Amino acid sequence: MKAIGGLLLVGVMLLFCLTPAAYAEDLQIVDETLDPALFEEKIVVRTPTVHIVNESGSIGEAVARANPGDRVLVESGTYYETLDVDRTLELRGIDTGGGMPVVCGNGSGSLFTLSGTGISLDGFVMNGSGITVLSDRNVISNNTIIGGDIMLPVRNGGNSICDNVLEGGNITIMSGTVLTVRGNTLLNGSFALYRSYDLMVRDNLVAGGGLTLVNVVDGAFFNNTISDNPDGCAFDVRRSFCNIIAGNVIRGCGCGFRTGESANQVYLNTFVNNTLHVASVDLSGGCDLWSSPDPVTYLFNGSAFVGTPGNYWDDHTGTDMDGDGVLEDAYMVGESSGVDQFPLAYPGEEYTVTYADERP
């Protein structure tokens, strides 16, 4: 019986070996039953829908109808509603003859809460409240906020706040990274950063308030103007490191720069008409560097110079022997233990320096 079984097995094997054409034909039949379209990658491109809202409609209803990537255009008018935007949208106010659209609140909470990512919010007037951001990669631009704030109260990244006007409101950022804050105007309001890093803050105007940094690392603060805060501080910098603070105008404040337990690069700033230019809350006086750490090229009086310039202090006099715009006499920096070895002979506006639009 074993011999017969073995012969049968050998016979079956020989059958397959001796009839390869039949075997191949069977495989070909199986292949032909597969639809090649099943293996094609299907890419669907959806054209964003534009939702237009006028004063007789509702912004919130348009947001609820919209799919991610859509545009919501809001025409001139006054809208009484609060909005939670939970998806990627472009919300844009457009002037159709009656000015930019006005969104009104009751003075509590936020008019706009951005909980979705990648939202663009542009061109609104907000009255009585402002904006809360709970997500990443949003752009907030060209808005006017009266009596309201821009708040980023949770960990966030990649947000941009540009070219907004806040009247009687603040910008507060908690635990932010890779942020850009540019070209904003704050009237009787302040700007505060906490536990944040990798920032670009430039070309902002703060009048009647100040700028607070607490536990901020690797930020660039360029060409900001902070003024008219006689009872407060322009820059209040605590436990913050490796920030570049350059090209700013600090004018008419009770204290121009308060430092504590910090080490930053502070140069090419203009300190004028402050009650006290620099105060220190650190017994050691801090470790800030009051001139450029590396040579920079700057234009002064029509000529180019290379040097490590410091800051302009309106209570310091000295002599500029070689005409490079830098005084030969060092300046003892306020209450701190710091020394500006290369103080400027004139306010910073007399010097032209190009600051790279990059974070340190």
XYZ file of C-alpha atoms in Angstrom:
360
model
C 0.000 0.000 0.000
C 2.860 2.371 0.827
C 4.353 1.688 -2.602
C 1.038 2.449 -4.324
C 0.655 5.717 -2.342
C 4.166 6.765 -3.255
C 3.525 6.084 -6.927
C 0.362 8.193 -6.853
C 2.238 11.131 -5.285
C 4.996 10.897 -7.867
C 2.393 10.755 -10.613
C 0.683 13.914 -9.434
C 4.016 15.750 -9.248
C 4.961 14.606 -12.748
C 1.584 15.785 -14.035
C 2.310 19.355 -12.941
C 5.914 19.253 -14.076
C 5.099 17.871 -17.507
C 2.188 20.258 -18.219
C 3.610 23.732 -17.473
C 1.528 25.307 -20.237
C -1.684 24.172 -18.606
C -0.472 25.423 -15.228
C 0.555 28.772 -16.687
C -2.779 29.015 -18.452
C -4.559 28.555 -15.152
C -2.506 31.394 -13.619
C -3.260 33.642 -16.583
C -6.967 33.058 -16.162
C -6.755 34.092 -12.505
C -4.820 37.285 -13.402
C -7.396 38.246 -16.014
C -10.129 38.284 -13.380
C -8.429 41.230 -11.541
C -9.507 44.742 -12.494
C -6.365 46.929 -12.947
C -8.405 49.937 -11.825
C -8.404 48.482 -8.315
C -4.693 49.263 -8.091
C -4.852 52.819 -9.437
C -4.378 55.598 -6.868
C -7.372 57.860 -6.923
C -6.687 61.545 -6.206
C -9.765 63.665 -5.725
C -9.285 67.429 -5.870
C -12.185 69.323 -4.339
C -12.731 72.941 -5.277
C -13.349 75.007 -2.131
C -16.849 76.377 -1.797
C -17.300 80.098 -1.184
C -20.019 80.935 1.346
C -21.146 84.577 1.295
C -22.814 86.024 4.392
C -24.674 89.319 4.518
C -26.282 91.120 7.433
C -29.495 89.136 7.123
C -27.601 85.878 7.549
C -25.468 84.183 10.186
C -21.715 83.679 10.195
C -22.130 80.697 12.512
C -24.546 78.957 10.151
C -22.151 79.455 7.254
C -19.307 77.987 9.305
C -21.477 74.982 10.214
C -22.280 74.337 6.528
C -18.702 74.737 5.347
C -16.318 71.889 4.686
C -12.621 72.081 5.601
C -10.843 74.297 3.093
C -13.897 76.407 2.235
C -14.031 80.209 2.299
C -16.555 82.227 4.302
C -16.809 85.825 3.085
C -18.682 88.193 5.396
C -20.064 91.419 3.959
C -20.451 94.797 5.656
C -22.907 94.826 8.543
C -23.221 94.199 12.274
C -23.401 90.611 13.523
C -24.387 89.681 17.083
C -22.967 86.216 17.607
C -20.104 84.233 19.076
C -18.348 81.640 16.963
C -16.434 78.416 17.508
C -14.501 77.646 14.344
C -13.597 73.958 14.533
C -12.309 73.281 11.015
C -9.807 74.638 8.509
C -11.489 77.667 6.947
C -10.770 81.096 5.570
C -12.994 83.670 7.282
C -12.626 87.044 5.635
C -14.475 90.278 6.175
C -15.076 92.326 3.035
C -16.137 95.954 2.755
C -19.178 96.051 0.474
C -19.782 99.750 1.035
C -20.549 99.946 4.744
C -17.105 99.324 6.172
C -15.593 96.120 7.467
C -18.094 93.767 9.138
C -18.564 94.289 12.883
C -19.014 91.355 15.259
C -20.378 92.304 18.682
C -20.320 90.439 21.964
C -21.514 90.972 25.500
C -18.082 91.671 26.951
C -17.490 88.153 28.272
C -15.902 85.166 26.600
C -14.570 85.416 23.073
C -16.253 86.382 19.844
C -14.089 83.941 17.893
C -12.739 80.697 19.345
C -10.383 78.931 16.946
C -10.370 75.241 17.844
C -9.607 73.912 14.374
C -6.165 74.131 12.790
C -5.063 76.191 9.817
C -7.742 78.881 10.114
C -7.375 82.299 8.502
C -9.279 85.105 10.273
C -8.956 88.413 8.455
C -10.703 91.750 8.160
C -13.189 91.967 11.050
C -14.038 94.633 13.603
C -14.695 93.024 16.988
C -16.460 94.990 19.679
C -16.622 94.001 23.340
C -14.524 90.861 23.150
C -11.818 89.214 21.079
C -10.214 85.963 19.983
C -9.172 82.768 21.767
C -6.865 80.375 19.919
C -6.804 76.713 20.987
C -5.007 75.221 17.989
C -2.035 75.483 15.635
C -1.064 77.092 12.313
C -3.674 79.846 12.319
C -3.297 83.318 10.797
C -5.012 86.262 12.507
C -4.594 89.429 10.476
C -6.019 92.867 9.699
C -8.606 92.852 12.475
C -9.603 95.720 14.774
C -10.486 94.644 18.305
C -12.106 97.150 20.661
C -12.194 96.180 24.318
C -11.070 92.620 23.706
C -7.957 90.437 23.730
C -6.134 87.922 21.597
C -5.503 84.941 23.874
C -3.482 81.799 23.209
C -3.975 80.062 26.581
C -2.810 76.532 25.733
C 0.263 74.974 24.138
C 0.319 76.007 20.499
C 2.605 76.261 17.493
C 2.925 77.923 14.124
C 0.412 80.714 14.735
C 0.764 84.185 13.182
C -0.724 87.414 14.548
C -0.150 90.228 12.067
C -1.351 93.769 11.346
C -4.132 93.882 13.926
C -5.226 96.898 15.997
C -6.231 96.383 19.629
C -7.797 99.247 21.569
C -7.844 98.585 25.300
C -6.920 94.941 24.851
C -3.933 92.639 25.295
C -2.137 89.878 23.433
C -1.285 86.980 25.759
C 0.532 83.851 24.615
C 1.132 80.796 26.809
C 3.463 77.979 25.768
C 3.831 79.007 22.146
C 6.464 77.935 19.652
C 7.366 78.997 16.102
C 5.189 82.084 16.422
C 5.149 85.303 14.408
C 3.747 88.529 15.874
C 4.231 91.364 13.399
C 2.903 94.827 12.646
C 0.282 95.000 15.392
C -0.823 98.177 17.193
C -1.798 97.970 20.862
C -3.333 101.122 22.336
C -3.590 101.104 26.138
C -2.846 97.412 26.170
C 0.079 95.070 26.721
C 1.727 92.051 25.177
C 2.777 89.107 27.360
C 4.649 85.902 26.531
C 5.029 82.983 28.944
C 6.924 79.694 28.559
C 7.445 80.201 24.844
C 10.319 79.739 22.420
C 11.335 80.199 18.786
C 9.511 83.493 18.201
C 9.584 86.428 15.798
C 8.142 89.630 17.285
C 8.765 92.680 15.136
C 7.412 96.012 13.894
C 4.758 96.266 16.608
C 3.590 99.470 18.328
C 2.610 99.337 21.998
C 1.373 102.654 23.412
C 0.278 102.894 27.033
C 1.430 99.388 27.885
C 4.448 97.118 27.803
C 5.955 93.826 26.734
C 6.453 91.039 29.293
C 8.660 87.984 28.755
C 8.699 85.181 31.330
C 10.548 81.945 30.543
C 10.994 82.903 26.905
C 13.859 81.388 24.901
C 15.196 81.944 21.370
C 13.041 84.903 20.450
C 13.779 87.785 18.081
C 12.320 91.178 19.046
C 13.064 93.659 16.261
C 11.941 97.222 15.523
C 9.155 97.429 18.080
C 8.126 100.781 19.584
C 6.959 100.851 23.203
C 5.934 104.236 24.543
C 3.788 106.383 26.815
C 3.699 104.109 29.841
C 4.911 106.426 32.625
C 3.828 104.146 35.456
C 4.912 100.879 33.880
C 7.754 99.031 32.209
C 8.426 98.777 28.480
C 10.332 95.455 28.491
C 9.874 93.287 31.599
C 12.139 90.282 31.066
C 12.290 87.475 33.652
C 14.045 84.096 33.473
C 14.434 84.414 29.708
C 17.476 83.438 27.669
C 19.059 83.623 24.219
C 16.685 86.290 22.927
C 17.798 89.060 20.562
C 16.249 92.424 21.452
C 17.398 94.901 18.815
C 16.305 98.026 16.991
C 13.480 98.851 19.396
C 12.420 102.332 20.537
C 11.645 102.604 24.252
C 10.246 106.008 25.066
C 8.330 107.730 27.857
C 8.073 104.799 30.265
C 8.555 104.541 34.006
C 11.162 101.853 33.388
C 12.606 101.097 29.995
C 13.933 97.600 30.630
C 13.553 95.424 33.720
C 15.697 92.310 33.829
C 15.880 89.403 36.229
C 17.730 86.082 36.049
C 18.087 86.502 32.301
C 20.774 86.440 29.620
C 19.868 88.117 26.327
C 21.457 90.220 23.591
C 20.267 93.835 23.763
C 21.621 96.273 21.181
C 20.781 99.081 18.735
C 17.812 100.070 20.892
C 16.866 103.669 21.687
C 16.140 104.624 25.309
C 14.691 108.139 25.644
C 12.613 110.018 28.227
C 12.260 107.103 30.615
C 12.244 107.690 34.372
C 14.721 104.818 34.689
C 16.254 103.179 31.656
C 17.152 99.814 33.212
C 16.166 98.159 36.489
C 17.234 94.794 37.834
C 15.287 92.429 40.068
C 18.246 90.049 40.151
C 20.796 90.616 42.900
C 23.525 89.634 40.454
C 22.271 92.236 37.959
C 21.563 89.662 35.255
C 23.821 88.497 32.444
C 22.446 90.465 29.518
C 24.852 91.567 26.796
C 24.360 95.259 25.973
C 26.052 95.316 22.570
C 26.029 93.121 19.496
C 27.861 89.837 20.201
C 29.102 89.662 16.611
C 30.201 92.318 14.115
C 27.330 93.765 12.102
C 27.331 96.046 9.085
C 25.400 99.266 9.574
C 24.945 102.505 7.665
C 25.532 105.766 9.493
C 25.756 109.263 8.057
C 25.945 107.897 4.526
C 28.801 105.461 5.184
C 28.969 101.757 5.970
C 30.685 100.550 9.126
C 31.324 97.177 10.707
C 31.272 96.943 14.473
C 29.529 95.672 17.594
C 27.225 98.599 18.403
C 25.385 99.015 21.667
C 22.339 101.157 22.465
C 21.418 104.831 22.554
C 20.942 106.294 26.053
C 19.691 109.856 26.203
C 21.390 110.486 29.566
C 24.846 109.558 28.295
C 27.265 111.961 26.678
C 30.606 111.183 25.161
C 32.822 111.635 22.140
C 32.707 109.917 18.768
C 36.333 110.299 17.714
C 36.267 108.348 14.453
C 32.793 109.279 13.212
C 31.387 105.751 13.218
C 28.400 106.742 15.354
C 29.705 104.924 18.432
C 30.893 106.767 21.537
C 34.303 106.015 22.949
C 33.044 106.055 26.553
C 31.245 103.038 28.005
C 27.845 103.369 29.704
C 26.943 101.818 33.050
C 23.547 100.266 32.465
C 21.115 101.539 35.097
C 20.630 99.416 38.194
C 22.100 96.336 36.566
C 25.736 95.341 36.716
C 25.920 95.469 32.925
C 28.067 97.766 30.822
C 27.358 98.997 27.312
C 30.884 99.130 25.906
C 29.850 100.705 22.594
C 26.946 103.116 23.208
C 25.470 104.875 20.203
C 26.060 108.573 19.684
C 22.594 109.122 18.197
C 19.137 107.525 18.380
C 18.756 104.269 16.532
C 16.801 105.860 13.686
C 20.090 107.361 12.469
C 21.469 103.866 11.814
C 20.343 101.452 9.141
C 20.651 97.757 9.899
C 18.937 94.897 8.121
C 17.635 92.328 10.563
C 17.168 88.911 9.030
C 13.572 87.746 9.277
C 14.757 84.662 11.085
C 14.580 83.412 14.606
C 17.853 83.022 16.535
